[in-house]
PDB file of C-alpha atoms in Angstrom:
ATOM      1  CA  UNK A   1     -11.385  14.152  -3.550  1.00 59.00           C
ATOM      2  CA  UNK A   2     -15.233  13.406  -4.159  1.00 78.00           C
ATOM      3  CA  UNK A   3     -14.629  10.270  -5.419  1.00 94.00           C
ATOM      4  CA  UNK A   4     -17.540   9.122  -7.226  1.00 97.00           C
ATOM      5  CA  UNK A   5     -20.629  11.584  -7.602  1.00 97.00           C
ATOM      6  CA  UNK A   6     -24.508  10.274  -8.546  1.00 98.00           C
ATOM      7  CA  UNK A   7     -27.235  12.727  -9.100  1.00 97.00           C
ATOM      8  CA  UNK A   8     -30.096  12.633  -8.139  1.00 97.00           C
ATOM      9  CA  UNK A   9     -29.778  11.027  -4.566  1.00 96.00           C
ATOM     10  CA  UNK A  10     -33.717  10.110  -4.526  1.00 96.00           C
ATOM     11  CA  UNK A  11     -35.942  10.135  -7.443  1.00 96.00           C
ATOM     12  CA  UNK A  12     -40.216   9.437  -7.637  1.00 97.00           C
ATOM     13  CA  UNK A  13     -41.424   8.788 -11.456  1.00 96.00           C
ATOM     14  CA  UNK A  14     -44.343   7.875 -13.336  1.00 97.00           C
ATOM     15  CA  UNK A  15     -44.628   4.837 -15.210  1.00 97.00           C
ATOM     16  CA  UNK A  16     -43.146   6.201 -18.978  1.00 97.00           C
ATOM     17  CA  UNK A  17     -42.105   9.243 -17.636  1.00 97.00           C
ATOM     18  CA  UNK A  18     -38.221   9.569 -18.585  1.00 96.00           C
ATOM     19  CA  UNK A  19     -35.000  10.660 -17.140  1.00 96.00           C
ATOM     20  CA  UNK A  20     -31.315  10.813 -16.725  1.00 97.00           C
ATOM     21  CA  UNK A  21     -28.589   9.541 -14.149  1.00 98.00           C
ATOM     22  CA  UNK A  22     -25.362  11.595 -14.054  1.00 98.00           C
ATOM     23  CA  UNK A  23     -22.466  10.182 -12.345  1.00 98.00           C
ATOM     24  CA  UNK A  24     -18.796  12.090 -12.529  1.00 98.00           C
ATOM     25  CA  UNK A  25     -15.593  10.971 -11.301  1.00 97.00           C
ATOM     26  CA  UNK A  26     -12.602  12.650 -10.296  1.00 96.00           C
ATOM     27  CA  UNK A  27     -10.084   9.804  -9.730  1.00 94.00           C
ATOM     28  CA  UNK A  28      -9.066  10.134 -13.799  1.00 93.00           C
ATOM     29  CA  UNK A  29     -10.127   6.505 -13.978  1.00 92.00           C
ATOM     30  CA  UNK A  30     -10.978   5.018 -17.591  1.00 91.00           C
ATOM     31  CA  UNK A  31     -13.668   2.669 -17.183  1.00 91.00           C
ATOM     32  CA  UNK A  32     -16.904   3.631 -15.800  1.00 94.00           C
ATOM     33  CA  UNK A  33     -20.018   1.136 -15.190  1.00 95.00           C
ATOM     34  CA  UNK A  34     -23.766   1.486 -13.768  1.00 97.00           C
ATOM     35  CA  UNK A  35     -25.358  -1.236 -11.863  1.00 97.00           C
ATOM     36  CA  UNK A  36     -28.419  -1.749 -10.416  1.00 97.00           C
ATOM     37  CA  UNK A  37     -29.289  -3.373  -6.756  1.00 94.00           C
ATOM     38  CA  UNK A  38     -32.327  -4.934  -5.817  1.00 90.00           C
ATOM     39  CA  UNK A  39     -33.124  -7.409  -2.961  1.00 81.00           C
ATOM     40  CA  UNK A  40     -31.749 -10.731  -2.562  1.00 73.00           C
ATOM     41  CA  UNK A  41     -30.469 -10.067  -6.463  1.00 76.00           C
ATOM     42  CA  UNK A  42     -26.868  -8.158  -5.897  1.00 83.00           C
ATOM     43  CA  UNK A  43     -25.150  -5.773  -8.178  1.00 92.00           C
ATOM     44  CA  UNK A  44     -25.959  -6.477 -11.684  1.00 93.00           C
ATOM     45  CA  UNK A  45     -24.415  -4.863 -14.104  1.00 93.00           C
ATOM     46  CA  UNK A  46     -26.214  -2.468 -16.547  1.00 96.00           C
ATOM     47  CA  UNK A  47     -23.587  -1.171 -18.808  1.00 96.00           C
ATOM     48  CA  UNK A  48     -20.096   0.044 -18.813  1.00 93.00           C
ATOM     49  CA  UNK A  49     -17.771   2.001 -20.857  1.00 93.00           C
ATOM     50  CA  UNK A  50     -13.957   0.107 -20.922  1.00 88.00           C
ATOM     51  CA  UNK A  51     -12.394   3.303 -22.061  1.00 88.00           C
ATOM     52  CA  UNK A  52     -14.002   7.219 -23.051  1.00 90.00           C
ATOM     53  CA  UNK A  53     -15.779   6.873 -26.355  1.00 89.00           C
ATOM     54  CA  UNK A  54     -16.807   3.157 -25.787  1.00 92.00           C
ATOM     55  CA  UNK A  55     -20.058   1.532 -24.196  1.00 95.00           C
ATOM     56  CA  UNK A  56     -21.028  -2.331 -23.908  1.00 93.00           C
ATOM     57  CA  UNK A  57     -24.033  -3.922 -22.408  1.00 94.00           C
ATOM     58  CA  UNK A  58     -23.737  -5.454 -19.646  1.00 92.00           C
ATOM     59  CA  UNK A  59     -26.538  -8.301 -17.794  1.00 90.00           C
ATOM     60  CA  UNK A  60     -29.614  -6.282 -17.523  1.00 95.00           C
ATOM     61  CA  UNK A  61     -29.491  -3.523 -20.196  1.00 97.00           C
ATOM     62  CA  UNK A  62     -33.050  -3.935 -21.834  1.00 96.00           C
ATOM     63  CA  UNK A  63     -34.739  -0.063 -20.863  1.00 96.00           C
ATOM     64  CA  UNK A  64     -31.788   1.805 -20.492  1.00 98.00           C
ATOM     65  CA  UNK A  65     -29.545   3.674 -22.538  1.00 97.00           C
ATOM     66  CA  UNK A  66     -25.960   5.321 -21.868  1.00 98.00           C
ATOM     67  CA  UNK A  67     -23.830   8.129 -22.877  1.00 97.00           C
ATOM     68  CA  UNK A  68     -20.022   8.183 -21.872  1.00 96.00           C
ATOM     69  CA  UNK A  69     -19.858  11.998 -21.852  1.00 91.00           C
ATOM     70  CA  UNK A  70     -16.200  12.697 -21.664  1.00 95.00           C
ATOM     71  CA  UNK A  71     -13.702  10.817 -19.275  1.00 95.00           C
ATOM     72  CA  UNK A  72     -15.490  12.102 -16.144  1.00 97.00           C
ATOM     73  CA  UNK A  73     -18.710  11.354 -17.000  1.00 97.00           C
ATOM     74  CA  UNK A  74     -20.786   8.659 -17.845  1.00 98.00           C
ATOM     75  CA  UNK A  75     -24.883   8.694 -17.682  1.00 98.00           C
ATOM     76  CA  UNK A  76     -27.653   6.714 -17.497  1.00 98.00           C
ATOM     77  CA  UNK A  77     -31.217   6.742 -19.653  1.00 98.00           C
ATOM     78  CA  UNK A  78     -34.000   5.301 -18.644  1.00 97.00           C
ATOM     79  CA  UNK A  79     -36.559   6.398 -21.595  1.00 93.00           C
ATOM     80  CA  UNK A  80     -39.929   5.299 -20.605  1.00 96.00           C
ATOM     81  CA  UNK A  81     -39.657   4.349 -17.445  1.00 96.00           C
ATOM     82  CA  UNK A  82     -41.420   0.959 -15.902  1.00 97.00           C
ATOM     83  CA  UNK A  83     -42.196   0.150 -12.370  1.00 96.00           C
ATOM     84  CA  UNK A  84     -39.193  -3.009 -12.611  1.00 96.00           C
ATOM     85  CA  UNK A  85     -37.457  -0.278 -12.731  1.00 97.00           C
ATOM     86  CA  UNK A  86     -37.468   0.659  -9.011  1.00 97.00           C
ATOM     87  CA  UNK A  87     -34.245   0.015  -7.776  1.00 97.00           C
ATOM     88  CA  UNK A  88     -31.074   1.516  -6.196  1.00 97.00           C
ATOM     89  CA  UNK A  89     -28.376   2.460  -9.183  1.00 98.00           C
ATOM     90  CA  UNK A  90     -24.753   2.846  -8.779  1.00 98.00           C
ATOM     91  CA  UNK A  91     -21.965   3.884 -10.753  1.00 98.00           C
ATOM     92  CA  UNK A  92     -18.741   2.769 -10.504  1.00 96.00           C
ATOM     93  CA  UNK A  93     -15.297   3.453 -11.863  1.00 94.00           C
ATOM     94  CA  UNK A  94     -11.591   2.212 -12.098  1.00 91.00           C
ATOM     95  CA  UNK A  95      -8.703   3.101 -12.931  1.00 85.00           C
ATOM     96  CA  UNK A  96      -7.601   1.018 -15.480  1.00 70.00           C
ATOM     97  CA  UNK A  97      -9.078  -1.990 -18.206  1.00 58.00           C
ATOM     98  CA  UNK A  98      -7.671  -4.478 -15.861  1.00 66.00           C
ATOM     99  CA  UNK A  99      -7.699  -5.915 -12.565  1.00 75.00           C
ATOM    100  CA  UNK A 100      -8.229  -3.478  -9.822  1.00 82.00           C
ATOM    101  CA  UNK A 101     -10.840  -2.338  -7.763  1.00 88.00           C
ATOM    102  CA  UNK A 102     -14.198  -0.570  -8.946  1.00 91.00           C
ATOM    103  CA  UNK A 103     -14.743   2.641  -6.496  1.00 94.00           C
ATOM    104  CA  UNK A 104     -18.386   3.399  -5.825  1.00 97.00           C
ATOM    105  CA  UNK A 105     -20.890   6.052  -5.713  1.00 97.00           C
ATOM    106  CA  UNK A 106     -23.712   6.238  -2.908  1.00 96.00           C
ATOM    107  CA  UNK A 107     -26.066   5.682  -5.479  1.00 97.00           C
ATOM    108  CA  UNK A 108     -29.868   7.123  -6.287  1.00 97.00           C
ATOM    109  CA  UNK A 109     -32.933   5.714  -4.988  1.00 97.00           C
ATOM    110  CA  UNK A 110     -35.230   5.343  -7.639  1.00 97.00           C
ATOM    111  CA  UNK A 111     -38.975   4.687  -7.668  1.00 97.00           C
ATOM    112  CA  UNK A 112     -41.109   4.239 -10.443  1.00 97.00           C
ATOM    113  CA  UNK A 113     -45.278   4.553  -9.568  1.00 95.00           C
TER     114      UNK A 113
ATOM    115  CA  UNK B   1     -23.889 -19.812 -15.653  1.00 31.00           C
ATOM    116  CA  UNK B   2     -21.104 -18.792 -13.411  1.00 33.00           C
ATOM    117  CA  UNK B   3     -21.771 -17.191  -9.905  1.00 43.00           C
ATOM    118  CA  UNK B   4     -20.190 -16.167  -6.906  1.00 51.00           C
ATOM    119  CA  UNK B   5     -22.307 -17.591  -3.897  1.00 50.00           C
ATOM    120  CA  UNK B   6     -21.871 -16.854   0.251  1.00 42.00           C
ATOM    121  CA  UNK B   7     -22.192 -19.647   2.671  1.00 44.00           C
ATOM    122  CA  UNK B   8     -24.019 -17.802   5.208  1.00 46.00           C
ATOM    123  CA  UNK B   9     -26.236 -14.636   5.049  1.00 84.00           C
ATOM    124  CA  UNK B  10     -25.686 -13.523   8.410  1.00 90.00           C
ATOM    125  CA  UNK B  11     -23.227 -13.193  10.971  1.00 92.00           C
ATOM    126  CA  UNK B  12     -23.952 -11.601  14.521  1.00 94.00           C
ATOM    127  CA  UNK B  13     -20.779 -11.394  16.678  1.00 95.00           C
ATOM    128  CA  UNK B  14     -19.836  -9.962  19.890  1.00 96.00           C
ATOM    129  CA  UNK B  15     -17.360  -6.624  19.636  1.00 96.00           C
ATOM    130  CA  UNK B  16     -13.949  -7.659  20.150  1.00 96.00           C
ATOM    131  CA  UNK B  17     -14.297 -11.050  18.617  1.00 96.00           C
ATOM    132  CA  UNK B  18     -12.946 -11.834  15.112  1.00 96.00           C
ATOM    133  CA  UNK B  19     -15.305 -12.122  12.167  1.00 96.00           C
ATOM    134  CA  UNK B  20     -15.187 -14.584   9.754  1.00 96.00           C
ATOM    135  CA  UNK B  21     -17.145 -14.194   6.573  1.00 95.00           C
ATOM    136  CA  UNK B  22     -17.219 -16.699   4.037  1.00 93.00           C
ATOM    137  CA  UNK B  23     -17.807 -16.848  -0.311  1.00 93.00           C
ATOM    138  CA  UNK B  24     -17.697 -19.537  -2.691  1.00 91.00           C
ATOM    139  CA  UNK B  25     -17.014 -18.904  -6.048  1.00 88.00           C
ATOM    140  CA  UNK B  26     -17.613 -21.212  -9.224  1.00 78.00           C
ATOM    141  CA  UNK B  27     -15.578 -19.348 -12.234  1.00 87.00           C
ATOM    142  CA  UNK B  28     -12.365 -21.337 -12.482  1.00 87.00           C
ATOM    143  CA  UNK B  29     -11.122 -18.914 -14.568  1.00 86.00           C
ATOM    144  CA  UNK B  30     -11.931 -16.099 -12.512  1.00 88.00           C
ATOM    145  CA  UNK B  31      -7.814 -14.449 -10.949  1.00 88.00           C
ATOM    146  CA  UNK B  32      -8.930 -11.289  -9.213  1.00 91.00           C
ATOM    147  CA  UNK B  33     -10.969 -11.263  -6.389  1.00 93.00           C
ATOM    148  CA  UNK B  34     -12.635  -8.806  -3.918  1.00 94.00           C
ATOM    149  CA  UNK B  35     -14.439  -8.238  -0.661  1.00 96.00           C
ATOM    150  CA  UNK B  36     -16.442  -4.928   0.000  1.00 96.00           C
ATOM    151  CA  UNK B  37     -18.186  -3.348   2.796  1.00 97.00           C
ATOM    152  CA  UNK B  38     -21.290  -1.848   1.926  1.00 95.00           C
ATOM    153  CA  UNK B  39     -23.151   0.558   5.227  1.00 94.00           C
ATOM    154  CA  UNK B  40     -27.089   0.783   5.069  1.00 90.00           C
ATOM    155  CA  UNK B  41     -27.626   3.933   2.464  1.00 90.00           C
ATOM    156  CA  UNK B  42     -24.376   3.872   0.907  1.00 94.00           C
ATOM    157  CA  UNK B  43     -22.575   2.505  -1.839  1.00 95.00           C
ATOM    158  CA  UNK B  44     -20.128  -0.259  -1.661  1.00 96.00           C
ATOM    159  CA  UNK B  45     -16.750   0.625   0.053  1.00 96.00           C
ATOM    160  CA  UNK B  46     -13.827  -1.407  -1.291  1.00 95.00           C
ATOM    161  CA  UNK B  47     -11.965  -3.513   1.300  1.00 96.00           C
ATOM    162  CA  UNK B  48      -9.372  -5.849   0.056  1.00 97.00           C
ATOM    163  CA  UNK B  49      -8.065  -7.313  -2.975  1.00 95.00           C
ATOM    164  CA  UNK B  50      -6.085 -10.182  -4.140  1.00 95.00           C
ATOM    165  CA  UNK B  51      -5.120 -11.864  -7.327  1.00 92.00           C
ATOM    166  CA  UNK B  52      -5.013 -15.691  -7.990  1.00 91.00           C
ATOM    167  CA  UNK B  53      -1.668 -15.936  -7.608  1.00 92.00           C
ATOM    168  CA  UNK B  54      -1.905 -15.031  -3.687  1.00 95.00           C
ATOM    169  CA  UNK B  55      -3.230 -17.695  -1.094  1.00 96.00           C
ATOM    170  CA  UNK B  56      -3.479 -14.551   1.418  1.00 97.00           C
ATOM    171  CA  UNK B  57      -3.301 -10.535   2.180  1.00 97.00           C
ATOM    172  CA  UNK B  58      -3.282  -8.874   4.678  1.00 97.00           C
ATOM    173  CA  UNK B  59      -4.868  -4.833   5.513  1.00 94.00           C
ATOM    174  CA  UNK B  60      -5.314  -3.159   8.710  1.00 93.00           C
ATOM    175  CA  UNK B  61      -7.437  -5.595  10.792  1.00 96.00           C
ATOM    176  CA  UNK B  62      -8.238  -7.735   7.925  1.00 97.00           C
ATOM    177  CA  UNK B  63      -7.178 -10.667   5.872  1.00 98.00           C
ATOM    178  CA  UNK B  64      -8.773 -12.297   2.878  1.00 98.00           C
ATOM    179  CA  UNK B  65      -7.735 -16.053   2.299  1.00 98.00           C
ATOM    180  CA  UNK B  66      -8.211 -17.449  -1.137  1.00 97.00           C
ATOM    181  CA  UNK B  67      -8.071 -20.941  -1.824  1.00 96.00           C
ATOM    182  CA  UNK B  68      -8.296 -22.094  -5.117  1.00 93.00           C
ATOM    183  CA  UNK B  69      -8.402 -26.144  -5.099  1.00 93.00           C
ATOM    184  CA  UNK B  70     -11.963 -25.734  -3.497  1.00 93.00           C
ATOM    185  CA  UNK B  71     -12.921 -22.288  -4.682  1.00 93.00           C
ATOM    186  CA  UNK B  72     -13.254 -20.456  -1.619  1.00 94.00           C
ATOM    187  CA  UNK B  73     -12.382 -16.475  -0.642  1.00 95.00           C
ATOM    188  CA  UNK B  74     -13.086 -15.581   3.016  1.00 97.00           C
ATOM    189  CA  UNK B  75     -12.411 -12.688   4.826  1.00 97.00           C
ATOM    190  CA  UNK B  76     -11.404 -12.646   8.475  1.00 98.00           C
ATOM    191  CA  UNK B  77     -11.985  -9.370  10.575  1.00 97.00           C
ATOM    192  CA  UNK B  78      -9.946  -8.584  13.568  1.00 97.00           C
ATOM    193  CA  UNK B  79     -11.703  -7.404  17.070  1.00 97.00           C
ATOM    194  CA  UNK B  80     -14.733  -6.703  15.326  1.00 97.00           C
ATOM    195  CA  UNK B  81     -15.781  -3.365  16.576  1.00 96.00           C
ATOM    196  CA  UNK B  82     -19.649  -1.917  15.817  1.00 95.00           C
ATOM    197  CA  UNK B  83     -18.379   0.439  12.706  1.00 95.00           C
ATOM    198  CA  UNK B  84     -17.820  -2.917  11.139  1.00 97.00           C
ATOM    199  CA  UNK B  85     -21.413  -4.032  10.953  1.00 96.00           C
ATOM    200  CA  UNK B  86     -22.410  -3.634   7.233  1.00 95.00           C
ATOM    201  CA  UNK B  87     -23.312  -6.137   4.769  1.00 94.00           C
ATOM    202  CA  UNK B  88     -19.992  -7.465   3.551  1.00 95.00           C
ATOM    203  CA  UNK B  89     -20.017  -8.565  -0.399  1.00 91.00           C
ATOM    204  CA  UNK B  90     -17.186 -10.731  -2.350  1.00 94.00           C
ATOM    205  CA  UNK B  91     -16.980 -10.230  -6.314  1.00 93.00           C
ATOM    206  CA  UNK B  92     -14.921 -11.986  -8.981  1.00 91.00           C
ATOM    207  CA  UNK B  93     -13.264 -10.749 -11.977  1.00 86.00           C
ATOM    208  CA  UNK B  94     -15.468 -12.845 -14.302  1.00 71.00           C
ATOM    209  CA  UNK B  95     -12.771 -13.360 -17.003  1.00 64.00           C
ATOM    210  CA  UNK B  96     -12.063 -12.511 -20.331  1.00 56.00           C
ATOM    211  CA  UNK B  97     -10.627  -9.271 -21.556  1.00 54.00           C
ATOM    212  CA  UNK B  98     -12.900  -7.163 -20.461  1.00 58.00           C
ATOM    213  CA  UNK B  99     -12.679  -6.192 -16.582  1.00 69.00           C
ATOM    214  CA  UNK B 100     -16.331  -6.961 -15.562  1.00 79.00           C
ATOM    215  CA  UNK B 101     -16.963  -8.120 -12.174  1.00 87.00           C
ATOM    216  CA  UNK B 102     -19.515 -10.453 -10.726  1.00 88.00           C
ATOM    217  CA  UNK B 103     -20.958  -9.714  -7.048  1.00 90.00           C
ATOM    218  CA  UNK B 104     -22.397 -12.102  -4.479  1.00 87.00           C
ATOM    219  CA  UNK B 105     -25.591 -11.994  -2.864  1.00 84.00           C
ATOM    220  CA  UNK B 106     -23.737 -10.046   0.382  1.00 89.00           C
ATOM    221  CA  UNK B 107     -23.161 -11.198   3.939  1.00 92.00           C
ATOM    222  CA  UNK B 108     -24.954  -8.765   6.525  1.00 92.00           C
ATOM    223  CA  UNK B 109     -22.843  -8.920   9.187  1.00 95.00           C
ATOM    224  CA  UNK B 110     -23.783  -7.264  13.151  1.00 95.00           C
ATOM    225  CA  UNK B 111     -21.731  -6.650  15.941  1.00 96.00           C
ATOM    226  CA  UNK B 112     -23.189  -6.712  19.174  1.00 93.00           C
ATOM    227  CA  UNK B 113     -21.945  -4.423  22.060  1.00 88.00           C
TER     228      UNK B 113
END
């Protein structure tokens, strides 16, 4: 099993150039989230999808938008992209809408110039 | 607002002693409760679990203890070994119906041959 799979690994942008985070799981979980992780700040949460064909913001959502694709696969947007917008992003998952633990993804290095 | 907080943000230890790593958390309400490793360049790797009705669990060389009169979750490592130097984060099921967690700041642990 893969687990949890983010592409790209590593990513350079311009400021308001924009792009898209995939992340696919195989573990048939049904929630899905994206944080990001920055210095002395921890994981914060971006958005998440409970269950396929939901999405909620999360702490930090302003710039980004989010597709839950099917069950696999849930994306990230970043639309015009700004350089507090550098940051490492993961995506998570778990199996159910309840307590049990959110399984990572090695995330993708992002830089915005 | 509510956080989860870490006494100390380093630990250096000798290999073969036992680790102790340490989180406060402030959400009364919070009854799940998790510690994960996280290695430099990848994402974070779930440990150990418990749920608020536990004062302690056990897993193969480690034990979280939770203790819920003074808010406190730590997480004891066994003969520390060199694979276990990481940064070591605890996170809180933040309430409510919807399963979102809330991270600490992380714990950057190093084992010394």
């Amino acid at each position: 099993n893969a687990g949890v799979t983010q592409t790209p690994k590593f990513q350079v942008l311009k400021t308001g150039q924009s792009m898209t985070l995939q992340c696919a799981q195989d573990m048939n979980h049904n929630s899905m989230y994206w944080y990001r992780q920055d210095p002395g700040m921890g994981l914060r949460l971006i958005y998440y999808s409970a269950s396929e064909g939901t999405t909620d913001k999360g702490e930090v959502p302003n710039g980004y938008n989010v597709s839950r694709l099917n069950k696999r696969e849930f994306s990230l947007r970043l639309e015009s992209a700004a350089p507090s917008q550098t940051s490492v992003y993961f995506c998570a998952s778990t199996r159910l809408y309840s307590n049990q633990p959110q399984h990572f993804g090695d995330g993708t290095r992002l830089s915005i110039l | 607002g509510e956080s989860v907080g870490l006494h100390l943000p380093t630990l250096s230890v000798q290999e073969g002693d036992n680790s102790i790593i340490n989180c406060a958390y402030s959400n009364s309400a919070s009854d799940y409760f998790i510690w994960y490793k996280q290695e430099s360049g990848k994402g974070p790797q779930f440990i150990i679990d418990i749920r608020s009705n536990m004062d302690k669990r056990q897993g193969q060389r480690v034990t979280v203890l939770l203790n819920k009169t003074v808010k406190h979750l730590s997480l004891q490592i066994a003969a520390t070994q060199p694979g276990d130097s990481a940064v070591y984060f605890c996170a809180e099921n933040s309430g409510g119906s919807n399963y979102k967690l809330t991270f600490g700041k992380g714990t950057l642990l190093t084992v010394n041959p």
